[in-house]
Amino acid sequence: MARHAYNWGLATCIAEYEETKKRSSSVTLHKRLVAEVKSENSWYYEVSKCAPQQALRDLERAFKNFLTIPKCGFPKFKKKGKKDSFYLEGSIHILRGNYIKLPRIGIVKTYEILPSVPVKNVRISKRAGEWYISFKYDEQKPKPLTKKQAIIGVDVGINALATCSDGTIYPNVKAYRQAKKRLTRYQRRVQKKEPGSKKKAKAVKKLAKIHKKVADIRADALHKLTTWLAKNQPTPIPSWEGSKRGG
């Protein structure tokens, strides 16, 4: 529904601009959505109203970025399976550690233990066949860390991930090189499948999981390096063998 509302709003804005050289705000678009689209699509009432509202706000932000930020492209129509996400707010409660109650969806079990904090809104996204939930909450101000050694300089390069002024070198992770053969094999499988078939969709999902694993390993390495630099610990950071799901 979020994707449908976004695409409808984008098509409406394009048609409106061609006629009047003006573009409606997200509030005006939502009023038209309720009057014109919801009355013809009853399935809009089966899910939370927050999803289309936020989708139209995202569209308005995309237009503002296009007009104000250099090299920011014109908003594109969303496609199923690419950057799928939606927004929810309202009655959201965290239950028993790794359970969260969402509006209209109900109670969902998460992979990781969730903090026992009040939650106002969440964004749920899909990546490589797995669903992720993210939210913001206020945390008590932590105590400032006491540095254990003098300030050091860091040079980020290509051959090495980081070279410190004290001579410490942290090598680049070779996640892509290690997964290159598997990526090539699965890419060939995707190309051989019939377009639009279930087998091709299954092959694309497997390929996406490998790409996600490579990206997670790289992100894990950067997180560990920046954490070590922030704490400025004298001991070496842990080795990078991979990244776990979640986090």
mmCIF file of C-alpha atoms in Angstrom:
data_model
loop_
_atom_site.group_PDB
_atom_site.id
_atom_site.type_symbol
_atom_site.label_atom_id
_atom_site.label_comp_id
_atom_site.label_asym_id
_atom_site.label_seq_id
_atom_site.Cartn_x
_atom_site.Cartn_y
_atom_site.Cartn_z
ATOM 1 C CA MET A 1 0.000 0.000 0.000
ATOM 2 C CA ALA A 2 2.883 2.368 0.754
ATOM 3 C CA ARG A 3 4.352 1.667 -2.684
ATOM 4 C CA HIS A 4 0.946 2.158 -4.344
ATOM 5 C CA ALA A 5 0.402 5.497 -2.585
ATOM 6 C CA TYR A 6 3.904 6.701 -3.469
ATOM 7 C CA ASN A 7 3.537 5.812 -7.156
ATOM 8 C CA TRP A 8 0.059 7.334 -7.299
ATOM 9 C CA GLY A 9 1.354 10.546 -5.718
ATOM 10 C CA LEU A 10 4.291 10.739 -8.109
ATOM 11 C CA ALA A 11 2.075 10.208 -11.155
ATOM 12 C CA THR A 12 -0.369 12.828 -9.843
ATOM 13 C CA CYS A 13 2.409 15.372 -9.259
ATOM 14 C CA ILE A 14 3.841 14.850 -12.737
ATOM 15 C CA ALA A 15 0.430 15.259 -14.406
ATOM 16 C CA GLU A 16 -0.408 18.291 -12.257
ATOM 17 C CA TYR A 17 2.895 20.011 -13.006
ATOM 18 C CA GLU A 18 2.457 19.525 -16.755
ATOM 19 C CA GLU A 19 -0.894 21.303 -16.585
ATOM 20 C CA THR A 20 -0.417 24.020 -13.940
ATOM 21 C CA LYS A 21 3.357 24.130 -13.368
ATOM 22 C CA LYS A 22 2.628 23.548 -9.660
ATOM 23 C CA ARG A 23 2.968 20.591 -7.325
ATOM 24 C CA SER A 24 0.690 19.639 -4.414
ATOM 25 C CA SER A 25 1.994 19.152 -0.890
ATOM 26 C CA SER A 26 1.864 15.835 0.937
ATOM 27 C CA VAL A 27 -1.162 17.023 2.953
ATOM 28 C CA THR A 28 -3.120 17.906 -0.201
ATOM 29 C CA LEU A 29 -2.139 14.634 -1.833
ATOM 30 C CA HIS A 30 -3.342 12.662 1.192
ATOM 31 C CA LYS A 31 -6.736 14.386 1.112
ATOM 32 C CA ARG A 32 -7.069 13.472 -2.562
ATOM 33 C CA LEU A 33 -5.900 9.938 -1.794
ATOM 34 C CA VAL A 34 -8.673 9.479 0.775
ATOM 35 C CA ALA A 35 -11.300 10.917 -1.563
ATOM 36 C CA GLU A 36 -10.234 9.348 -4.859
ATOM 37 C CA VAL A 37 -8.163 6.222 -4.179
ATOM 38 C CA LYS A 38 -9.453 4.766 -0.910
ATOM 39 C CA SER A 39 -13.049 4.787 -2.136
ATOM 40 C CA GLU A 40 -12.052 2.617 -5.104
ATOM 41 C CA ASN A 41 -9.622 0.322 -3.257
ATOM 42 C CA SER A 42 -11.182 -1.181 -0.149
ATOM 43 C CA TRP A 43 -7.935 -2.962 0.776
ATOM 44 C CA TYR A 44 -6.586 0.430 1.882
ATOM 45 C CA TYR A 45 -8.677 0.047 5.037
ATOM 46 C CA GLU A 46 -7.069 -3.274 5.941
ATOM 47 C CA VAL A 47 -3.764 -1.710 7.019
ATOM 48 C CA SER A 48 -2.641 1.296 9.030
ATOM 49 C CA LYS A 49 -3.255 4.752 7.571
ATOM 50 C CA CYS A 50 0.290 5.739 8.598
ATOM 51 C CA ALA A 51 1.844 3.815 5.703
ATOM 52 C CA PRO A 52 0.398 5.936 2.845
ATOM 53 C CA GLN A 53 0.751 9.158 4.826
ATOM 54 C CA GLN A 54 4.464 8.635 5.357
ATOM 55 C CA ALA A 55 4.903 7.460 1.747
ATOM 56 C CA LEU A 56 3.553 10.812 0.519
ATOM 57 C CA ARG A 57 5.829 12.653 2.969
ATOM 58 C CA ASP A 58 8.765 10.671 1.581
ATOM 59 C CA LEU A 59 7.694 11.726 -1.916
ATOM 60 C CA GLU A 60 7.610 15.391 -0.886
ATOM 61 C CA ARG A 61 11.095 15.041 0.618
ATOM 62 C CA ALA A 62 12.318 13.414 -2.603
ATOM 63 C CA PHE A 63 11.086 16.415 -4.620
ATOM 64 C CA LYS A 64 12.758 18.847 -2.211
ATOM 65 C CA ASN A 65 16.035 16.940 -2.466
ATOM 66 C CA PHE A 66 15.781 17.023 -6.251
ATOM 67 C CA LEU A 67 15.318 20.810 -6.230
ATOM 68 C CA THR A 68 17.870 21.707 -3.536
ATOM 69 C CA ILE A 69 20.618 19.079 -3.581
ATOM 70 C CA PRO A 70 22.967 19.022 -6.604
ATOM 71 C CA LYS A 71 23.149 15.742 -8.561
ATOM 72 C CA CYS A 72 20.054 14.431 -6.764
ATOM 73 C CA GLY A 73 17.916 12.755 -9.391
ATOM 74 C CA PHE A 74 14.215 13.119 -10.092
ATOM 75 C CA PRO A 75 11.978 10.863 -7.946
ATOM 76 C CA LYS A 76 11.467 7.414 -9.478
ATOM 77 C CA PHE A 77 8.529 5.070 -9.323
ATOM 78 C CA LYS A 78 8.954 2.307 -6.756
ATOM 79 C CA LYS A 79 9.142 -1.327 -7.839
ATOM 80 C CA LYS A 80 8.175 -4.403 -5.881
ATOM 81 C CA GLY A 81 11.178 -6.094 -4.302
ATOM 82 C CA LYS A 82 13.443 -3.022 -4.397
ATOM 83 C CA LYS A 83 13.921 -1.082 -1.173
ATOM 84 C CA ASP A 84 10.589 -2.255 0.226
ATOM 85 C CA SER A 85 9.692 -0.443 3.448
ATOM 86 C CA PHE A 86 6.784 1.130 5.290
ATOM 87 C CA TYR A 87 6.197 3.316 8.337
ATOM 88 C CA LEU A 88 3.968 2.736 11.373
ATOM 89 C CA GLU A 89 3.135 4.791 14.443
ATOM 90 C CA GLY A 90 0.616 4.712 17.261
ATOM 91 C CA SER A 91 0.064 1.829 19.675
ATOM 92 C CA ILE A 92 3.497 0.170 19.601
ATOM 93 C CA HIS A 93 4.713 -1.802 22.619
ATOM 94 C CA ILE A 94 7.761 -3.983 23.288
ATOM 95 C CA LEU A 95 6.813 -7.188 25.091
ATOM 96 C CA ARG A 96 8.976 -9.803 26.835
ATOM 97 C CA GLY A 97 12.308 -8.836 25.365
ATOM 98 C CA ASN A 98 12.081 -9.927 21.741
ATOM 99 C CA TYR A 99 8.390 -9.399 21.015
ATOM 100 C CA ILE A 100 6.886 -6.178 19.692
ATOM 101 C CA LYS A 101 3.231 -5.311 19.146
ATOM 102 C CA LEU A 102 2.498 -3.357 15.957
ATOM 103 C CA PRO A 103 -0.714 -1.632 14.815
ATOM 104 C CA ARG A 104 -2.927 -3.885 12.641
ATOM 105 C CA ILE A 105 -0.113 -6.455 12.292
ATOM 106 C CA GLY A 106 -0.126 -7.720 15.859
ATOM 107 C CA ILE A 107 2.662 -9.292 17.916
ATOM 108 C CA VAL A 108 5.898 -10.019 16.037
ATOM 109 C CA LYS A 109 8.891 -11.954 17.329
ATOM 110 C CA THR A 110 12.291 -10.455 16.544
ATOM 111 C CA TYR A 111 15.686 -12.096 16.117
ATOM 112 C CA GLU A 112 17.382 -9.860 18.673
ATOM 113 C CA ILE A 113 16.401 -8.780 22.181
ATOM 114 C CA LEU A 114 14.792 -5.339 22.104
ATOM 115 C CA PRO A 115 15.394 -2.640 24.721
ATOM 116 C CA SER A 116 12.567 -2.044 27.186
ATOM 117 C CA VAL A 117 11.814 1.509 26.079
ATOM 118 C CA PRO A 118 8.721 3.386 24.868
ATOM 119 C CA VAL A 119 8.467 3.408 21.065
ATOM 120 C CA LYS A 120 6.526 6.053 19.129
ATOM 121 C CA ASN A 121 7.095 4.916 15.549
ATOM 122 C CA VAL A 122 8.915 2.262 13.553
ATOM 123 C CA ARG A 123 10.015 1.664 9.988
ATOM 124 C CA ILE A 124 9.914 -1.881 8.668
ATOM 125 C CA SER A 125 12.033 -2.770 5.646
ATOM 126 C CA LYS A 126 12.825 -5.859 3.617
ATOM 127 C CA ARG A 127 16.327 -6.795 2.515
ATOM 128 C CA ALA A 128 17.345 -10.029 0.793
ATOM 129 C CA GLY A 129 14.176 -11.764 1.914
ATOM 130 C CA GLU A 130 14.541 -10.754 5.574
ATOM 131 C CA TRP A 131 12.498 -8.170 7.447
ATOM 132 C CA TYR A 132 14.072 -5.526 9.683
ATOM 133 C CA ILE A 133 12.455 -3.139 12.150
ATOM 134 C CA SER A 134 14.117 0.098 13.239
ATOM 135 C CA PHE A 135 13.112 2.792 15.712
ATOM 136 C CA LYS A 136 14.560 5.645 17.733
ATOM 137 C CA TYR A 137 14.494 6.061 21.491
ATOM 138 C CA ASP A 138 16.068 8.356 24.074
ATOM 139 C CA GLU A 139 19.055 6.906 25.896
ATOM 140 C CA GLN A 140 20.573 8.199 29.084
ATOM 141 C CA LYS A 141 23.695 10.207 28.423
ATOM 142 C CA PRO A 142 26.648 7.828 28.801
ATOM 143 C CA LYS A 143 29.682 8.729 30.837
ATOM 144 C CA PRO A 144 32.556 10.139 28.781
ATOM 145 C CA LEU A 145 35.194 7.564 27.966
ATOM 146 C CA THR A 146 38.682 8.088 29.316
ATOM 147 C CA LYS A 147 41.278 7.732 26.578
ATOM 148 C CA LYS A 148 44.013 5.231 27.296
ATOM 149 C CA GLN A 149 46.622 6.574 24.903
ATOM 150 C CA ALA A 150 47.609 9.693 23.003
ATOM 151 C CA ILE A 151 45.732 10.907 19.941
ATOM 152 C CA ILE A 152 46.791 9.185 16.730
ATOM 153 C CA GLY A 153 46.333 10.001 13.056
ATOM 154 C CA VAL A 154 44.521 7.672 10.673
ATOM 155 C CA ASP A 155 45.027 7.373 6.928
ATOM 156 C CA VAL A 156 42.274 5.534 5.056
ATOM 157 C CA GLY A 157 43.545 3.936 1.862
ATOM 158 C CA ILE A 158 42.910 1.288 -0.777
ATOM 159 C CA ASN A 159 45.545 -1.318 0.010
ATOM 160 C CA ALA A 160 44.858 -1.095 3.739
ATOM 161 C CA LEU A 161 41.621 -0.226 5.469
ATOM 162 C CA ALA A 162 43.418 2.149 7.832
ATOM 163 C CA THR A 163 47.007 3.043 8.665
ATOM 164 C CA CYS A 164 47.623 4.698 12.027
ATOM 165 C CA SER A 165 50.419 7.120 12.848
ATOM 166 C CA ASP A 166 51.788 4.704 15.452
ATOM 167 C CA GLY A 167 52.495 2.175 12.689
ATOM 168 C CA THR A 168 49.441 -0.010 13.208
ATOM 169 C CA ILE A 169 47.949 -1.233 9.938
ATOM 170 C CA TYR A 170 44.486 -2.731 9.615
ATOM 171 C CA PRO A 171 44.124 -4.731 6.387
ATOM 172 C CA ASN A 172 41.131 -4.490 4.096
ATOM 173 C CA VAL A 173 38.534 -7.194 4.379
ATOM 174 C CA LYS A 174 38.337 -9.378 1.272
ATOM 175 C CA ALA A 175 34.673 -10.222 1.447
ATOM 176 C CA TYR A 176 34.000 -9.729 -2.265
ATOM 177 C CA ARG A 177 37.073 -11.673 -3.337
ATOM 178 C CA GLN A 178 36.045 -14.596 -1.155
ATOM 179 C CA ALA A 179 32.475 -14.558 -2.462
ATOM 180 C CA LYS A 180 33.312 -13.815 -6.121
ATOM 181 C CA LYS A 181 33.028 -17.424 -7.336
ATOM 182 C CA ARG A 182 29.688 -17.930 -5.620
ATOM 183 C CA LEU A 183 28.391 -14.611 -6.951
ATOM 184 C CA THR A 184 29.385 -15.546 -10.497
ATOM 185 C CA ARG A 185 27.733 -18.949 -10.191
ATOM 186 C CA TYR A 186 24.464 -17.560 -8.833
ATOM 187 C CA GLN A 187 24.409 -14.723 -11.380
ATOM 188 C CA ARG A 188 24.586 -17.287 -14.175
ATOM 189 C CA ARG A 189 21.724 -19.209 -12.592
ATOM 190 C CA VAL A 190 19.626 -16.041 -12.540
ATOM 191 C CA GLN A 191 20.347 -15.348 -16.216
ATOM 192 C CA LYS A 192 19.322 -18.869 -17.249
ATOM 193 C CA LYS A 193 15.950 -18.757 -15.504
ATOM 194 C CA GLU A 194 12.818 -17.757 -17.397
ATOM 195 C CA PRO A 195 11.839 -14.109 -16.741
ATOM 196 C CA GLY A 196 8.884 -13.797 -14.391
ATOM 197 C CA SER A 197 9.053 -17.403 -13.203
ATOM 198 C CA LYS A 198 9.111 -18.565 -9.579
ATOM 199 C CA LYS A 199 12.476 -20.239 -10.139
ATOM 200 C CA LYS A 200 14.010 -16.930 -11.224
ATOM 201 C CA ALA A 201 12.572 -15.152 -8.182
ATOM 202 C CA LYS A 202 14.069 -17.852 -5.959
ATOM 203 C CA ALA A 203 17.460 -17.526 -7.683
ATOM 204 C CA VAL A 204 17.391 -13.729 -7.334
ATOM 205 C CA LYS A 205 16.681 -14.098 -3.623
ATOM 206 C CA LYS A 206 19.698 -16.392 -3.151
ATOM 207 C CA LEU A 207 21.919 -13.959 -5.062
ATOM 208 C CA ALA A 208 20.678 -11.053 -2.951
ATOM 209 C CA LYS A 209 21.593 -12.914 0.245
ATOM 210 C CA ILE A 210 25.199 -13.302 -0.927
ATOM 211 C CA HIS A 211 25.426 -9.597 -1.814
ATOM 212 C CA LYS A 212 23.971 -8.773 1.600
ATOM 213 C CA LYS A 213 26.559 -10.932 3.356
ATOM 214 C CA VAL A 214 29.397 -9.136 1.542
ATOM 215 C CA ALA A 215 27.945 -5.745 2.495
ATOM 216 C CA ASP A 216 27.471 -6.840 6.114
ATOM 217 C CA ILE A 217 31.108 -7.965 6.406
ATOM 218 C CA ARG A 218 32.315 -4.596 5.109
ATOM 219 C CA ALA A 219 30.003 -2.686 7.437
ATOM 220 C CA ASP A 220 31.089 -4.870 10.365
ATOM 221 C CA ALA A 221 34.740 -4.051 9.692
ATOM 222 C CA LEU A 222 34.027 -0.319 9.576
ATOM 223 C CA HIS A 223 31.973 -0.451 12.769
ATOM 224 C CA LYS A 224 34.738 -2.255 14.648
ATOM 225 C CA LEU A 225 37.410 0.133 13.378
ATOM 226 C CA THR A 226 35.467 3.293 14.222
ATOM 227 C CA THR A 227 34.529 1.907 17.638
ATOM 228 C CA TRP A 228 38.164 1.176 18.393
ATOM 229 C CA LEU A 229 39.202 4.658 17.250
ATOM 230 C CA ALA A 230 36.476 6.278 19.352
ATOM 231 C CA LYS A 231 37.549 4.401 22.458
ATOM 232 C CA ASN A 232 41.211 4.734 21.466
ATOM 233 C CA GLN A 233 42.136 1.436 23.063
ATOM 234 C CA PRO A 234 45.773 0.289 23.043
ATOM 235 C CA THR A 235 44.833 -3.315 22.259
ATOM 236 C CA PRO A 236 44.156 -4.409 18.666
ATOM 237 C CA ILE A 237 40.570 -4.635 17.485
ATOM 238 C CA PRO A 238 39.017 -8.084 16.982
ATOM 239 C CA SER A 239 39.533 -9.906 13.714
ATOM 240 C CA TRP A 240 36.864 -9.618 11.018
ATOM 241 C CA GLU A 241 35.512 -13.020 10.097
ATOM 242 C CA GLY A 242 32.016 -12.017 9.102
ATOM 243 C CA SER A 243 28.855 -10.314 10.182
ATOM 244 C CA LYS A 244 25.850 -11.746 11.974
ATOM 245 C CA ARG A 245 22.299 -11.109 10.921
ATOM 246 C CA GLY A 246 20.540 -8.201 12.571
ATOM 247 C CA GLY A 247 22.096 -5.346 14.458
#
